[in-house]
Amino acid sequence: VGPKKAREMWFLCRFYDAAEAEKMGLVNAVVP
């Protein structure tokens, strides 16, 4: 996660679903 996305996550405190987390690189894989 780059600095811009990290600031967005910190200041907005928004929830991300599994697909978004995978796309951002926060998780390695999403399994059902």
Short mmCIF file of N, CA and C in Angstrom, two decimals:
data_model
loop_
_atom_site.label_atom_id
_atom_site.label_comp_id
_atom_site.label_asym_id
_atom_site.label_seq_id
_atom_site.Cartn_x
_atom_site.Cartn_y
_atom_site.Cartn_z
N VAL A 1 0.86 -1.17 0.00
CA VAL A 1 0.00 0.00 0.00
C VAL A 1 0.90 1.24 0.00
N GLY A 2 0.62 2.11 -0.92
CA GLY A 2 1.41 3.34 -1.02
C GLY A 2 0.97 4.39 0.00
N PRO A 3 1.73 5.47 0.10
CA PRO A 3 1.41 6.51 1.08
C PRO A 3 0.04 7.15 0.87
N LYS A 4 -0.34 7.35 -0.38
CA LYS A 4 -1.64 7.98 -0.65
C LYS A 4 -2.78 7.10 -0.15
N LYS A 5 -2.74 5.81 -0.48
CA LYS A 5 -3.80 4.89 -0.06
C LYS A 5 -3.77 4.70 1.45
N ALA A 6 -2.58 4.68 2.05
CA ALA A 6 -2.48 4.53 3.50
C ALA A 6 -3.13 5.72 4.21
N ARG A 7 -2.89 6.94 3.72
CA ARG A 7 -3.54 8.12 4.32
C ARG A 7 -5.04 8.05 4.15
N GLU A 8 -5.50 7.63 2.97
CA GLU A 8 -6.94 7.50 2.74
C GLU A 8 -7.56 6.52 3.74
N MET A 9 -6.90 5.37 3.94
CA MET A 9 -7.42 4.36 4.86
C MET A 9 -7.42 4.90 6.29
N TRP A 10 -6.37 5.64 6.68
CA TRP A 10 -6.25 6.16 8.04
C TRP A 10 -7.30 7.22 8.34
N PHE A 11 -7.45 8.19 7.43
CA PHE A 11 -8.33 9.32 7.70
C PHE A 11 -9.81 9.00 7.49
N LEU A 12 -10.14 8.16 6.52
CA LEU A 12 -11.54 7.87 6.23
C LEU A 12 -12.12 6.76 7.10
N CYS A 13 -11.26 5.88 7.63
CA CYS A 13 -11.71 4.76 8.48
C CYS A 13 -12.85 3.99 7.83
N ARG A 14 -12.74 3.76 6.53
CA ARG A 14 -13.80 3.06 5.81
C ARG A 14 -13.49 1.57 5.77
N PHE A 15 -14.52 0.76 5.69
CA PHE A 15 -14.35 -0.69 5.61
C PHE A 15 -14.15 -1.10 4.15
N TYR A 16 -13.24 -2.03 3.93
CA TYR A 16 -12.97 -2.55 2.59
C TYR A 16 -13.39 -4.00 2.54
N ASP A 17 -14.03 -4.39 1.44
CA ASP A 17 -14.42 -5.79 1.31
C ASP A 17 -13.20 -6.61 0.87
N ALA A 18 -13.37 -7.92 0.81
CA ALA A 18 -12.25 -8.82 0.53
C ALA A 18 -11.64 -8.55 -0.84
N ALA A 19 -12.46 -8.30 -1.84
CA ALA A 19 -11.94 -8.07 -3.19
C ALA A 19 -11.10 -6.79 -3.24
N GLU A 20 -11.54 -5.74 -2.57
CA GLU A 20 -10.78 -4.49 -2.54
C GLU A 20 -9.46 -4.68 -1.79
N ALA A 21 -9.50 -5.42 -0.69
CA ALA A 21 -8.28 -5.68 0.08
C ALA A 21 -7.26 -6.45 -0.75
N GLU A 22 -7.73 -7.42 -1.52
CA GLU A 22 -6.82 -8.18 -2.38
C GLU A 22 -6.24 -7.29 -3.47
N LYS A 23 -7.07 -6.45 -4.05
CA LYS A 23 -6.61 -5.55 -5.11
C LYS A 23 -5.54 -4.58 -4.61
N MET A 24 -5.68 -4.12 -3.36
CA MET A 24 -4.71 -3.19 -2.78
C MET A 24 -3.45 -3.89 -2.28
N GLY A 25 -3.48 -5.21 -2.20
CA GLY A 25 -2.31 -5.94 -1.73
C GLY A 25 -2.28 -6.15 -0.23
N LEU A 26 -3.41 -5.95 0.44
CA LEU A 26 -3.46 -6.15 1.89
C LEU A 26 -3.53 -7.62 2.26
N VAL A 27 -4.04 -8.45 1.35
CA VAL A 27 -4.13 -9.89 1.58
C VAL A 27 -3.53 -10.61 0.38
N ASN A 28 -3.10 -11.85 0.58
CA ASN A 28 -2.51 -12.62 -0.51
C ASN A 28 -3.56 -13.29 -1.38
N ALA A 29 -4.62 -13.79 -0.77
CA ALA A 29 -5.66 -14.50 -1.51
C ALA A 29 -6.98 -14.36 -0.78
N VAL A 30 -8.05 -14.44 -1.56
CA VAL A 30 -9.40 -14.41 -0.99
C VAL A 30 -10.02 -15.76 -1.27
N VAL A 31 -10.45 -16.44 -0.23
CA VAL A 31 -11.07 -17.75 -0.39
C VAL A 31 -12.50 -17.70 0.15
N PRO A 32 -13.37 -18.49 -0.47
CA PRO A 32 -14.77 -18.49 0.00
C PRO A 32 -14.94 -19.14 1.36
#
